[in-house]
Protein backbone atom coordinates (compact mmCIF):
# COMPACT_ATOMS: atom_id res chain seq x y z
CA UNK A 1 0.00 0.00 0.00
CA UNK A 2 1.42 3.35 -1.06
CA UNK A 3 0.53 6.35 1.10
CA UNK A 4 0.21 9.47 -0.93
CA UNK A 5 1.34 12.63 0.72
CA UNK A 6 -1.46 15.17 0.81
CA UNK A 7 -0.53 18.54 -0.66
CA UNK A 8 -0.91 21.25 2.00
CA UNK A 9 -3.57 23.85 1.25
CA UNK A 10 -2.24 27.39 1.16
CA UNK A 11 -4.44 29.99 2.77
CA UNK A 12 -4.37 33.43 4.31
CA UNK A 13 -6.32 34.85 7.25
CA UNK A 14 -6.69 38.62 7.30
CA UNK A 15 -7.40 40.51 10.50
CA UNK A 16 -8.99 43.97 10.81
CA UNK A 17 -6.75 47.00 11.13
CA UNK A 18 -6.40 48.22 14.72
CA UNK A 19 -5.51 51.86 15.23
CA UNK A 20 -6.85 52.44 18.75
CA UNK A 21 -4.55 54.38 21.06
CA UNK A 22 -4.49 53.86 24.83
CA UNK A 23 -3.31 56.78 26.93
CA UNK A 24 -2.47 56.22 30.60
CA UNK A 25 -2.25 59.35 32.72
CA UNK A 26 -1.84 59.78 36.47
CA UNK A 27 -1.51 56.08 37.29
CA UNK A 28 -0.86 55.67 41.01
CA UNK A 29 -0.86 53.16 43.88
CA UNK A 30 -1.89 54.65 47.22
CA UNK A 31 -2.25 53.71 50.87
CA UNK A 32 -4.77 56.13 52.43
CA UNK A 33 -5.22 56.42 56.20
CA UNK A 34 -8.63 56.24 58.00
CA UNK A 35 -10.61 59.43 57.50
CA UNK A 36 -8.84 60.23 54.22
CA UNK A 37 -10.95 62.00 51.59
CA UNK A 38 -10.41 63.02 48.00
CA UNK A 39 -12.29 66.20 46.98
CA UNK A 40 -15.12 66.46 44.48
CA UNK A 41 -13.77 66.58 40.92
CA UNK A 42 -14.23 65.24 37.41
CA UNK A 43 -12.01 64.12 34.53
CA UNK A 44 -12.08 64.54 30.78
CA UNK A 45 -11.02 60.90 30.49
CA UNK A 46 -11.98 57.55 32.08
CA UNK A 47 -10.86 56.44 35.53
CA UNK A 48 -10.39 52.80 36.50
CA UNK A 49 -10.20 52.06 40.25
CA UNK A 50 -9.20 48.86 42.01
CA UNK A 51 -9.33 48.30 45.79
CA UNK A 52 -6.55 46.11 47.17
CA UNK A 53 -7.69 46.35 50.78
CA UNK A 54 -9.80 48.38 53.18
CA UNK A 55 -13.08 50.17 52.50
CA UNK A 56 -14.16 53.44 50.99
CA UNK A 57 -17.25 55.10 49.61
CA UNK A 58 -17.13 56.43 46.07
CA UNK A 59 -19.69 59.18 45.53
CA UNK A 60 -20.49 59.49 41.82
CA UNK A 61 -22.97 62.16 40.74
CA UNK A 62 -24.57 62.04 44.20
CA UNK A 63 -24.86 58.22 44.34
CA UNK A 64 -22.89 56.33 47.00
CA UNK A 65 -21.02 53.16 46.04
CA UNK A 66 -19.49 51.06 48.84
CA UNK A 67 -16.06 50.12 47.54
CA UNK A 68 -14.09 47.33 49.21
CA UNK A 69 -11.42 44.70 48.74
CA UNK A 70 -11.38 43.19 45.25
CA UNK A 71 -13.75 45.78 43.77
CA UNK A 72 -13.33 47.41 40.36
CA UNK A 73 -14.99 50.61 39.17
CA UNK A 74 -14.95 52.51 35.87
CA UNK A 75 -15.94 56.18 36.06
CA UNK A 76 -16.67 57.70 32.62
CA UNK A 77 -15.53 61.22 31.64
CA UNK A 78 -17.45 64.21 32.95
CA UNK A 79 -19.01 62.62 36.04
CA UNK A 80 -18.35 64.45 39.29
CA UNK A 81 -17.12 62.18 42.08
CA UNK A 82 -15.23 62.08 45.36
CA UNK A 83 -13.98 59.39 47.74
CA UNK A 84 -13.94 58.84 51.52
CA UNK A 85 -12.05 56.18 53.49
CA UNK A 86 -15.00 54.97 55.52
CA UNK A 87 -13.18 52.17 57.36
CA UNK A 88 -11.02 51.94 60.47
CA UNK A 89 -7.98 50.70 58.55
CA UNK A 90 -5.96 51.87 55.58
CA UNK A 91 -7.68 52.02 52.21
CA UNK A 92 -5.26 50.68 49.57
CA UNK A 93 -6.13 51.25 45.95
CA UNK A 94 -4.92 51.64 42.38
CA UNK A 95 -6.10 54.42 40.09
CA UNK A 96 -5.68 54.54 36.32
CA UNK A 97 -6.76 57.60 34.36
CA UNK A 98 -6.99 56.49 30.77
CA UNK A 99 -8.36 57.39 27.39
CA UNK A 100 -8.92 55.14 24.44
CA UNK A 101 -9.97 56.36 21.00
CA UNK A 102 -12.25 53.41 20.33
CA UNK A 103 -15.71 54.90 19.81
CA UNK A 104 -17.53 51.62 20.55
CA UNK A 105 -15.75 51.35 23.89
CA UNK A 106 -16.72 54.94 24.74
CA UNK A 107 -20.32 54.41 23.68
CA UNK A 108 -20.65 51.23 25.73
CA UNK A 109 -19.26 52.46 29.03
CA UNK A 110 -20.88 55.88 28.81
CA UNK A 111 -24.29 54.31 28.21
CA UNK A 112 -24.08 51.87 31.16
CA UNK A 113 -25.00 52.71 34.74
CA UNK A 114 -21.88 53.26 36.88
CA UNK A 115 -21.38 50.03 38.82
CA UNK A 116 -18.68 48.05 40.57
CA UNK A 117 -17.49 44.52 39.92
CA UNK A 118 -15.75 42.23 42.40
CA UNK A 119 -13.12 39.56 41.78
CA UNK A 120 -15.58 37.00 43.16
CA UNK A 121 -17.82 37.67 40.14
CA UNK A 122 -14.93 36.81 37.87
CA UNK A 123 -14.08 33.29 38.96
CA UNK A 124 -13.86 32.03 35.39
CA UNK A 125 -12.11 35.04 33.86
CA UNK A 126 -8.40 35.63 33.51
CA UNK A 127 -8.47 38.64 35.81
CA UNK A 128 -6.52 37.00 38.63
CA UNK A 129 -3.73 36.31 36.17
CA UNK A 130 -3.69 40.00 35.17
CA UNK A 131 -3.62 41.00 38.85
CA UNK A 132 -0.48 38.91 39.31
CA UNK A 133 1.14 40.82 36.45
CA UNK A 134 -0.05 44.08 38.00
CA UNK A 135 1.45 43.17 41.39
CA UNK A 136 4.74 42.38 39.69
CA UNK A 137 4.67 45.69 37.84
CA UNK A 138 4.09 47.63 41.10
CA UNK A 139 6.93 45.78 42.86
CA UNK A 140 9.29 46.44 39.96
CA UNK A 141 8.48 50.15 39.99
CA UNK A 142 8.95 50.39 43.76
CA UNK A 143 12.33 48.72 43.37
CA UNK A 144 13.24 51.00 40.47
CA UNK A 145 12.70 54.07 42.65
CA UNK A 146 14.64 52.73 45.64
CA UNK A 147 17.59 50.88 44.12
CA UNK A 148 19.88 50.96 41.12
CA UNK A 149 19.82 48.13 38.59
CA UNK A 150 23.54 48.45 37.98
CA UNK A 151 22.97 48.56 34.23
CA UNK A 152 24.22 51.35 31.94
CA UNK A 153 21.83 54.28 31.48
CA UNK A 154 20.65 53.23 28.02
CA UNK A 155 19.78 49.74 29.30
CA UNK A 156 17.87 51.20 32.25
CA UNK A 157 15.90 53.38 29.82
CA UNK A 158 14.90 50.36 27.75
CA UNK A 159 13.87 48.49 30.90
CA UNK A 160 11.52 51.38 31.67
CA UNK A 161 10.16 51.27 28.11
CA UNK A 162 9.49 47.54 28.54
CA UNK A 163 7.68 48.19 31.84
CA UNK A 164 5.49 50.87 30.23
CA UNK A 165 4.54 48.51 27.41
CA UNK A 166 3.74 45.80 29.95
CA UNK A 167 1.47 48.15 31.88
CA UNK A 168 -0.44 49.08 28.72
CA UNK A 169 -0.87 45.40 27.87
CA UNK A 170 -2.07 44.63 31.41
CA UNK A 171 -4.62 47.47 31.40
CA UNK A 172 -5.97 46.43 28.00
CA UNK A 173 -6.37 42.84 29.23
CA UNK A 174 -8.13 44.03 32.42
CA UNK A 175 -10.55 46.12 30.34
CA UNK A 176 -11.15 43.09 28.14
CA UNK A 177 -11.97 40.96 31.19
CA UNK A 178 -14.36 43.59 32.59
CA UNK A 179 -16.18 43.82 29.25
CA UNK A 180 -16.41 40.03 29.14
CA UNK A 181 -17.96 39.88 32.62
CA UNK A 182 -20.39 42.64 31.76
CA UNK A 183 -21.46 40.94 28.54
CA UNK A 184 -21.96 37.62 30.32
CA UNK A 185 -24.37 39.28 32.76
CA UNK A 186 -27.69 39.28 30.93
CA UNK A 187 -29.09 42.02 33.13
CA UNK A 188 -26.24 44.38 32.27
CA UNK A 189 -26.01 43.44 28.61
CA UNK A 190 -29.71 44.18 28.18
CA UNK A 191 -29.52 47.57 29.84
CA UNK A 192 -31.61 49.97 27.79
CA UNK A 193 -29.78 52.75 26.08
CA UNK A 194 -31.19 56.12 25.19
CA UNK A 195 -32.69 55.85 21.73
CA UNK A 196 -31.14 58.04 19.06
CA UNK A 197 -33.30 59.29 16.23
CA UNK A 198 -32.32 58.68 12.61
CA UNK A 199 -31.82 62.44 12.22
CA UNK A 200 -29.39 62.57 15.16
CA UNK A 201 -27.35 59.63 13.88
CA UNK A 202 -27.18 60.86 10.29
CA UNK A 203 -26.32 64.42 11.32
CA UNK A 204 -23.54 63.23 13.64
CA UNK A 205 -22.14 61.10 10.80
CA UNK A 206 -22.23 64.11 8.47
CA UNK A 207 -20.26 66.10 11.04
CA UNK A 208 -17.69 63.28 11.31
CA UNK A 209 -17.36 63.08 7.52
CA UNK A 210 -16.87 66.84 7.28
CA UNK A 211 -14.15 66.74 9.94
CA UNK A 212 -12.32 63.86 8.18
CA UNK A 213 -12.48 65.60 4.80
CA UNK A 214 -11.33 68.98 6.12
CA UNK A 215 -8.80 68.07 8.80
CA UNK A 216 -6.22 70.02 6.77
CA UNK A 217 -8.00 73.35 7.37
CA UNK A 218 -6.38 75.54 10.07
CA UNK A 219 -9.77 77.22 10.58
CA UNK A 220 -11.58 73.91 11.24
CA UNK A 221 -13.73 74.72 14.29
CA UNK A 222 -17.15 73.79 15.63
CA UNK A 223 -18.43 77.15 14.37
CA UNK A 224 -17.24 76.43 10.83
CA UNK A 225 -18.68 72.91 10.85
CA UNK A 226 -22.03 74.15 12.15
CA UNK A 227 -22.16 76.89 9.50
CA UNK A 228 -21.35 74.48 6.65
CA UNK A 229 -24.02 71.97 7.77
CA UNK A 230 -26.65 74.64 8.53
CA UNK A 231 -26.68 73.93 12.26
CA UNK A 232 -26.28 76.10 15.30
CA UNK A 233 -23.04 75.69 17.26
CA UNK A 234 -24.99 74.23 20.19
CA UNK A 235 -26.79 71.72 17.94
CA UNK A 236 -23.53 70.66 16.32
CA UNK A 237 -21.79 70.07 19.66
CA UNK A 238 -24.80 68.38 21.30
CA UNK A 239 -25.65 65.97 18.47
CA UNK A 240 -22.08 64.89 17.82
CA UNK A 241 -21.33 64.37 21.51
CA UNK A 242 -24.51 62.37 22.03
CA UNK A 243 -23.71 59.89 19.24
CA UNK A 244 -19.91 59.71 19.43
CA UNK A 245 -19.54 60.24 23.22
CA UNK A 246 -16.83 62.81 22.61
CA UNK A 247 -16.99 66.51 21.69
CA UNK A 248 -16.27 67.60 18.09
CA UNK A 249 -13.27 69.60 19.29
CA UNK A 250 -11.75 66.63 21.10
CA UNK A 251 -12.51 64.39 18.11
CA UNK A 252 -10.57 66.81 15.86
CA UNK A 253 -7.65 66.76 18.29
CA UNK A 254 -7.65 62.95 18.50
CA UNK A 255 -7.86 62.61 14.72
CA UNK A 256 -4.94 64.99 14.19
CA UNK A 257 -2.87 63.10 16.75
CA UNK A 258 -3.70 59.74 15.16
CA UNK A 259 -2.94 60.98 11.64
CA UNK A 260 0.28 62.68 12.71
CA UNK A 261 1.54 59.46 14.32
CA UNK A 262 0.66 57.48 11.19
CA UNK A 263 2.40 59.94 8.84
CA UNK A 264 5.51 60.11 11.01
CA UNK A 265 5.76 56.32 11.30
CA UNK A 266 4.77 55.22 7.81
CA UNK A 267 5.87 57.99 5.45
CA UNK A 268 8.99 60.06 4.86
CA UNK A 269 7.04 63.31 4.38
CA UNK A 270 8.79 66.37 5.71
CA UNK A 271 7.45 67.58 9.04
CA UNK A 272 6.49 70.89 7.41
CA UNK A 273 4.31 68.95 4.93
CA UNK A 274 2.71 66.89 7.69
CA UNK A 275 1.86 70.03 9.64
CA UNK A 276 0.16 71.47 6.53
CA UNK A 277 -1.85 68.29 5.93
CA UNK A 278 -3.14 68.42 9.50
CA UNK A 279 -4.19 72.07 9.47
CA UNK A 280 -1.47 73.64 11.60
CA UNK A 281 -0.52 77.25 10.93
CA UNK A 282 3.19 76.42 11.02
CA UNK A 283 5.67 73.60 11.59
CA UNK A 284 6.65 75.09 14.95
CA UNK A 285 3.01 75.13 16.08
CA UNK A 286 2.65 71.48 15.07
CA UNK A 287 5.88 70.50 16.82
CA UNK A 288 4.85 72.22 20.06
CA UNK A 289 1.40 70.61 19.99
CA UNK A 290 2.76 67.15 19.16
CA UNK A 291 5.23 67.35 22.06
CA UNK A 292 2.33 68.39 24.33
CA UNK A 293 0.41 65.30 23.22
CA UNK A 294 3.19 62.72 23.35
CA UNK A 295 6.05 64.17 25.38
CA UNK A 296 8.47 64.01 22.43
CA UNK A 297 9.06 66.09 19.32
CA UNK A 298 7.88 64.84 15.89
CA UNK A 299 11.51 64.35 14.84
CA UNK A 300 12.29 62.18 17.88
CA UNK A 301 9.05 60.21 17.45
CA UNK A 302 9.88 59.34 13.83
CA UNK A 303 11.88 56.12 13.16
CA UNK A 304 15.55 56.79 12.59
CA UNK A 305 15.37 55.20 9.13
CA UNK A 306 13.24 58.16 8.00
CA UNK A 307 15.53 60.73 9.55
CA UNK A 308 18.02 61.85 6.93
CA UNK A 309 20.78 63.94 8.54
CA UNK A 310 21.41 65.68 5.21
CA UNK A 311 17.79 66.79 4.77
CA UNK A 312 16.59 69.60 7.01
CA UNK A 313 12.94 69.51 8.05
Tab-separated table of C-alpha atoms in Angstrom:
chain	number	residue	atom	x	y	z
A	1	UNK	CA	0.000	0.000	0.000
A	2	UNK	CA	1.419	3.346	-1.057
A	3	UNK	CA	0.530	6.348	1.102
A	4	UNK	CA	0.215	9.467	-0.934
A	5	UNK	CA	1.339	12.632	0.722
A	6	UNK	CA	-1.457	15.172	0.810
A	7	UNK	CA	-0.527	18.542	-0.655
A	8	UNK	CA	-0.906	21.254	2.003
A	9	UNK	CA	-3.568	23.849	1.250
A	10	UNK	CA	-2.236	27.387	1.160
A	11	UNK	CA	-4.438	29.989	2.774
A	12	UNK	CA	-4.366	33.426	4.315
A	13	UNK	CA	-6.319	34.847	7.253
A	14	UNK	CA	-6.695	38.620	7.304
A	15	UNK	CA	-7.404	40.514	10.505
A	16	UNK	CA	-8.993	43.967	10.813
A	17	UNK	CA	-6.747	46.998	11.130
A	18	UNK	CA	-6.400	48.217	14.718
A	19	UNK	CA	-5.505	51.865	15.233
A	20	UNK	CA	-6.848	52.438	18.753
A	21	UNK	CA	-4.552	54.376	21.061
A	22	UNK	CA	-4.489	53.863	24.827
A	23	UNK	CA	-3.312	56.784	26.926
A	24	UNK	CA	-2.468	56.216	30.602
A	25	UNK	CA	-2.250	59.350	32.724
A	26	UNK	CA	-1.841	59.785	36.473
A	27	UNK	CA	-1.508	56.084	37.289
A	28	UNK	CA	-0.857	55.666	41.010
A	29	UNK	CA	-0.864	53.156	43.875
A	30	UNK	CA	-1.885	54.648	47.218
A	31	UNK	CA	-2.248	53.709	50.874
A	32	UNK	CA	-4.771	56.131	52.428
A	33	UNK	CA	-5.222	56.425	56.198
A	34	UNK	CA	-8.626	56.235	58.004
A	35	UNK	CA	-10.613	59.432	57.503
A	36	UNK	CA	-8.836	60.231	54.220
A	37	UNK	CA	-10.954	61.998	51.592
A	38	UNK	CA	-10.414	63.023	47.998
A	39	UNK	CA	-12.288	66.204	46.981
A	40	UNK	CA	-15.118	66.463	44.481
A	41	UNK	CA	-13.765	66.575	40.922
A	42	UNK	CA	-14.233	65.238	37.409
A	43	UNK	CA	-12.008	64.120	34.529
A	44	UNK	CA	-12.077	64.535	30.775
A	45	UNK	CA	-11.018	60.896	30.493
A	46	UNK	CA	-11.980	57.551	32.083
A	47	UNK	CA	-10.861	56.436	35.529
A	48	UNK	CA	-10.386	52.796	36.503
A	49	UNK	CA	-10.199	52.057	40.249
A	50	UNK	CA	-9.199	48.857	42.012
A	51	UNK	CA	-9.331	48.299	45.786
A	52	UNK	CA	-6.550	46.110	47.174
A	53	UNK	CA	-7.691	46.350	50.780
A	54	UNK	CA	-9.805	48.384	53.182
A	55	UNK	CA	-13.076	50.170	52.498
A	56	UNK	CA	-14.158	53.440	50.991
A	57	UNK	CA	-17.245	55.101	49.608
A	58	UNK	CA	-17.134	56.432	46.070
A	59	UNK	CA	-19.691	59.185	45.532
A	60	UNK	CA	-20.486	59.490	41.816
A	61	UNK	CA	-22.968	62.161	40.737
A	62	UNK	CA	-24.573	62.037	44.199
A	63	UNK	CA	-24.863	58.218	44.344
A	64	UNK	CA	-22.893	56.335	47.005
A	65	UNK	CA	-21.017	53.162	46.040
A	66	UNK	CA	-19.488	51.056	48.837
A	67	UNK	CA	-16.064	50.125	47.536
A	68	UNK	CA	-14.086	47.333	49.207
A	69	UNK	CA	-11.425	44.695	48.739
A	70	UNK	CA	-11.378	43.186	45.251
A	71	UNK	CA	-13.749	45.785	43.768
A	72	UNK	CA	-13.334	47.405	40.356
A	73	UNK	CA	-14.994	50.610	39.166
A	74	UNK	CA	-14.947	52.512	35.868
A	75	UNK	CA	-15.944	56.182	36.063
A	76	UNK	CA	-16.669	57.698	32.619
A	77	UNK	CA	-15.530	61.218	31.644
A	78	UNK	CA	-17.454	64.206	32.947
A	79	UNK	CA	-19.009	62.616	36.041
A	80	UNK	CA	-18.348	64.455	39.289
A	81	UNK	CA	-17.117	62.180	42.080
A	82	UNK	CA	-15.227	62.081	45.361
A	83	UNK	CA	-13.980	59.392	47.744
A	84	UNK	CA	-13.943	58.836	51.524
A	85	UNK	CA	-12.048	56.179	53.488
A	86	UNK	CA	-14.999	54.972	55.520
A	87	UNK	CA	-13.176	52.170	57.364
A	88	UNK	CA	-11.015	51.938	60.474
A	89	UNK	CA	-7.984	50.696	58.549
A	90	UNK	CA	-5.957	51.866	55.578
A	91	UNK	CA	-7.679	52.023	52.208
A	92	UNK	CA	-5.261	50.676	49.571
A	93	UNK	CA	-6.125	51.253	45.949
A	94	UNK	CA	-4.918	51.640	42.381
A	95	UNK	CA	-6.101	54.422	40.094
A	96	UNK	CA	-5.682	54.537	36.321
A	97	UNK	CA	-6.756	57.600	34.362
A	98	UNK	CA	-6.989	56.492	30.771
A	99	UNK	CA	-8.359	57.394	27.395
A	100	UNK	CA	-8.916	55.141	24.437
A	101	UNK	CA	-9.970	56.363	21.005
A	102	UNK	CA	-12.252	53.408	20.331
A	103	UNK	CA	-15.707	54.897	19.809
A	104	UNK	CA	-17.532	51.623	20.549
A	105	UNK	CA	-15.754	51.350	23.894
A	106	UNK	CA	-16.723	54.938	24.739
A	107	UNK	CA	-20.316	54.412	23.681
A	108	UNK	CA	-20.649	51.227	25.731
A	109	UNK	CA	-19.257	52.464	29.033
A	110	UNK	CA	-20.878	55.881	28.811
A	111	UNK	CA	-24.287	54.309	28.211
A	112	UNK	CA	-24.077	51.873	31.162
A	113	UNK	CA	-24.999	52.706	34.740
A	114	UNK	CA	-21.882	53.256	36.881
A	115	UNK	CA	-21.379	50.030	38.822
A	116	UNK	CA	-18.683	48.052	40.574
A	117	UNK	CA	-17.490	44.515	39.923
A	118	UNK	CA	-15.748	42.229	42.400
A	119	UNK	CA	-13.118	39.559	41.779
A	120	UNK	CA	-15.582	37.000	43.160
A	121	UNK	CA	-17.816	37.674	40.143
A	122	UNK	CA	-14.927	36.814	37.865
A	123	UNK	CA	-14.077	33.288	38.958
A	124	UNK	CA	-13.855	32.034	35.386
A	125	UNK	CA	-12.112	35.041	33.863
A	126	UNK	CA	-8.401	35.625	33.507
A	127	UNK	CA	-8.472	38.639	35.811
A	128	UNK	CA	-6.522	37.002	38.632
A	129	UNK	CA	-3.727	36.315	36.167
A	130	UNK	CA	-3.691	39.997	35.171
A	131	UNK	CA	-3.622	40.996	38.851
A	132	UNK	CA	-0.482	38.907	39.314
A	133	UNK	CA	1.139	40.823	36.447
A	134	UNK	CA	-0.047	44.079	37.996
A	135	UNK	CA	1.454	43.169	41.386
A	136	UNK	CA	4.742	42.376	39.689
A	137	UNK	CA	4.668	45.695	37.842
A	138	UNK	CA	4.091	47.628	41.099
A	139	UNK	CA	6.926	45.780	42.861
A	140	UNK	CA	9.295	46.436	39.956
A	141	UNK	CA	8.484	50.146	39.987
A	142	UNK	CA	8.945	50.390	43.759
A	143	UNK	CA	12.335	48.718	43.374
A	144	UNK	CA	13.243	51.003	40.475
A	145	UNK	CA	12.702	54.072	42.646
A	146	UNK	CA	14.641	52.732	45.643
A	147	UNK	CA	17.587	50.878	44.117
A	148	UNK	CA	19.881	50.962	41.117
A	149	UNK	CA	19.819	48.125	38.595
A	150	UNK	CA	23.541	48.452	37.983
A	151	UNK	CA	22.970	48.556	34.225
A	152	UNK	CA	24.220	51.345	31.936
A	153	UNK	CA	21.835	54.282	31.484
A	154	UNK	CA	20.649	53.234	28.016
A	155	UNK	CA	19.781	49.742	29.296
A	156	UNK	CA	17.868	51.205	32.249
A	157	UNK	CA	15.899	53.384	29.825
A	158	UNK	CA	14.901	50.357	27.746
A	159	UNK	CA	13.874	48.486	30.895
A	160	UNK	CA	11.516	51.381	31.670
A	161	UNK	CA	10.163	51.265	28.106
A	162	UNK	CA	9.489	47.542	28.543
A	163	UNK	CA	7.683	48.195	31.839
A	164	UNK	CA	5.486	50.868	30.232
A	165	UNK	CA	4.540	48.508	27.414
A	166	UNK	CA	3.744	45.801	29.951
A	167	UNK	CA	1.473	48.151	31.881
A	168	UNK	CA	-0.441	49.083	28.724
A	169	UNK	CA	-0.873	45.403	27.870
A	170	UNK	CA	-2.072	44.628	31.413
A	171	UNK	CA	-4.624	47.473	31.400
A	172	UNK	CA	-5.975	46.427	27.997
A	173	UNK	CA	-6.372	42.842	29.233
A	174	UNK	CA	-8.127	44.033	32.418
A	175	UNK	CA	-10.549	46.123	30.344
A	176	UNK	CA	-11.146	43.086	28.138
A	177	UNK	CA	-11.973	40.961	31.194
A	178	UNK	CA	-14.360	43.594	32.586
A	179	UNK	CA	-16.178	43.824	29.246
A	180	UNK	CA	-16.411	40.027	29.141
A	181	UNK	CA	-17.960	39.885	32.624
A	182	UNK	CA	-20.391	42.643	31.758
A	183	UNK	CA	-21.460	40.939	28.536
A	184	UNK	CA	-21.958	37.617	30.320
A	185	UNK	CA	-24.366	39.277	32.755
A	186	UNK	CA	-27.691	39.275	30.930
A	187	UNK	CA	-29.092	42.022	33.135
A	188	UNK	CA	-26.241	44.378	32.274
A	189	UNK	CA	-26.010	43.440	28.612
A	190	UNK	CA	-29.705	44.175	28.185
A	191	UNK	CA	-29.521	47.572	29.844
A	192	UNK	CA	-31.613	49.967	27.789
A	193	UNK	CA	-29.782	52.747	26.083
A	194	UNK	CA	-31.195	56.121	25.195
A	195	UNK	CA	-32.690	55.850	21.733
A	196	UNK	CA	-31.135	58.038	19.065
A	197	UNK	CA	-33.300	59.288	16.226
A	198	UNK	CA	-32.318	58.682	12.613
A	199	UNK	CA	-31.825	62.443	12.219
A	200	UNK	CA	-29.386	62.574	15.156
A	201	UNK	CA	-27.350	59.630	13.881
A	202	UNK	CA	-27.184	60.865	10.286
A	203	UNK	CA	-26.324	64.422	11.322
A	204	UNK	CA	-23.535	63.227	13.639
A	205	UNK	CA	-22.144	61.099	10.804
A	206	UNK	CA	-22.228	64.106	8.474
A	207	UNK	CA	-20.256	66.097	11.039
A	208	UNK	CA	-17.689	63.280	11.310
A	209	UNK	CA	-17.358	63.084	7.521
A	210	UNK	CA	-16.870	66.838	7.282
A	211	UNK	CA	-14.146	66.740	9.941
A	212	UNK	CA	-12.323	63.864	8.183
A	213	UNK	CA	-12.483	65.597	4.797
A	214	UNK	CA	-11.333	68.982	6.121
A	215	UNK	CA	-8.801	68.068	8.800
A	216	UNK	CA	-6.221	70.022	6.772
A	217	UNK	CA	-7.998	73.352	7.366
A	218	UNK	CA	-6.383	75.541	10.068
A	219	UNK	CA	-9.770	77.218	10.575
A	220	UNK	CA	-11.582	73.913	11.244
A	221	UNK	CA	-13.732	74.720	14.294
A	222	UNK	CA	-17.145	73.789	15.631
A	223	UNK	CA	-18.430	77.147	14.370
A	224	UNK	CA	-17.244	76.431	10.831
A	225	UNK	CA	-18.683	72.906	10.851
A	226	UNK	CA	-22.030	74.147	12.152
A	227	UNK	CA	-22.157	76.888	9.504
A	228	UNK	CA	-21.354	74.484	6.652
A	229	UNK	CA	-24.017	71.975	7.773
A	230	UNK	CA	-26.648	74.644	8.534
A	231	UNK	CA	-26.679	73.929	12.263
A	232	UNK	CA	-26.276	76.105	15.305
A	233	UNK	CA	-23.039	75.695	17.256
A	234	UNK	CA	-24.994	74.227	20.193
A	235	UNK	CA	-26.794	71.724	17.940
A	236	UNK	CA	-23.532	70.664	16.321
A	237	UNK	CA	-21.793	70.074	19.663
A	238	UNK	CA	-24.796	68.377	21.303
A	239	UNK	CA	-25.647	65.969	18.470
A	240	UNK	CA	-22.077	64.886	17.817
A	241	UNK	CA	-21.327	64.372	21.514
A	242	UNK	CA	-24.515	62.368	22.034
A	243	UNK	CA	-23.713	59.894	19.244
A	244	UNK	CA	-19.912	59.708	19.432
A	245	UNK	CA	-19.544	60.238	23.223
A	246	UNK	CA	-16.832	62.814	22.608
A	247	UNK	CA	-16.992	66.505	21.694
A	248	UNK	CA	-16.266	67.598	18.092
A	249	UNK	CA	-13.268	69.602	19.288
A	250	UNK	CA	-11.753	66.626	21.105
A	251	UNK	CA	-12.506	64.385	18.113
A	252	UNK	CA	-10.575	66.807	15.857
A	253	UNK	CA	-7.647	66.762	18.293
A	254	UNK	CA	-7.647	62.948	18.502
A	255	UNK	CA	-7.862	62.610	14.719
A	256	UNK	CA	-4.940	64.990	14.192
A	257	UNK	CA	-2.875	63.097	16.752
A	258	UNK	CA	-3.701	59.741	15.157
A	259	UNK	CA	-2.938	60.976	11.635
A	260	UNK	CA	0.283	62.684	12.710
A	261	UNK	CA	1.542	59.464	14.318
A	262	UNK	CA	0.660	57.482	11.186
A	263	UNK	CA	2.401	59.938	8.838
A	264	UNK	CA	5.512	60.105	11.005
A	265	UNK	CA	5.756	56.318	11.302
A	266	UNK	CA	4.766	55.221	7.812
A	267	UNK	CA	5.874	57.991	5.447
A	268	UNK	CA	8.993	60.064	4.858
A	269	UNK	CA	7.040	63.308	4.378
A	270	UNK	CA	8.792	66.372	5.712
A	271	UNK	CA	7.447	67.580	9.041
A	272	UNK	CA	6.488	70.885	7.408
A	273	UNK	CA	4.308	68.955	4.930
A	274	UNK	CA	2.707	66.890	7.695
A	275	UNK	CA	1.859	70.030	9.644
A	276	UNK	CA	0.159	71.472	6.532
A	277	UNK	CA	-1.855	68.290	5.927
A	278	UNK	CA	-3.137	68.423	9.501
A	279	UNK	CA	-4.191	72.070	9.473
A	280	UNK	CA	-1.467	73.639	11.602
A	281	UNK	CA	-0.523	77.247	10.935
A	282	UNK	CA	3.193	76.420	11.021
A	283	UNK	CA	5.669	73.605	11.590
A	284	UNK	CA	6.654	75.085	14.952
A	285	UNK	CA	3.008	75.131	16.080
A	286	UNK	CA	2.645	71.475	15.075
A	287	UNK	CA	5.881	70.499	16.822
A	288	UNK	CA	4.846	72.220	20.058
A	289	UNK	CA	1.398	70.609	19.995
A	290	UNK	CA	2.765	67.147	19.162
A	291	UNK	CA	5.226	67.349	22.055
A	292	UNK	CA	2.329	68.386	24.326
A	293	UNK	CA	0.411	65.297	23.220
A	294	UNK	CA	3.191	62.724	23.351
A	295	UNK	CA	6.047	64.166	25.381
A	296	UNK	CA	8.467	64.008	22.432
A	297	UNK	CA	9.057	66.094	19.317
A	298	UNK	CA	7.884	64.837	15.886
A	299	UNK	CA	11.511	64.351	14.842
A	300	UNK	CA	12.286	62.180	17.882
A	301	UNK	CA	9.048	60.213	17.447
A	302	UNK	CA	9.884	59.343	13.832
A	303	UNK	CA	11.876	56.116	13.158
A	304	UNK	CA	15.553	56.788	12.587
A	305	UNK	CA	15.373	55.198	9.126
A	306	UNK	CA	13.241	58.160	8.002
A	307	UNK	CA	15.530	60.725	9.549
A	308	UNK	CA	18.024	61.855	6.925
A	309	UNK	CA	20.783	63.939	8.541
A	310	UNK	CA	21.409	65.677	5.215
A	311	UNK	CA	17.789	66.788	4.773
A	312	UNK	CA	16.595	69.598	7.014
A	313	UNK	CA	12.937	69.511	8.047
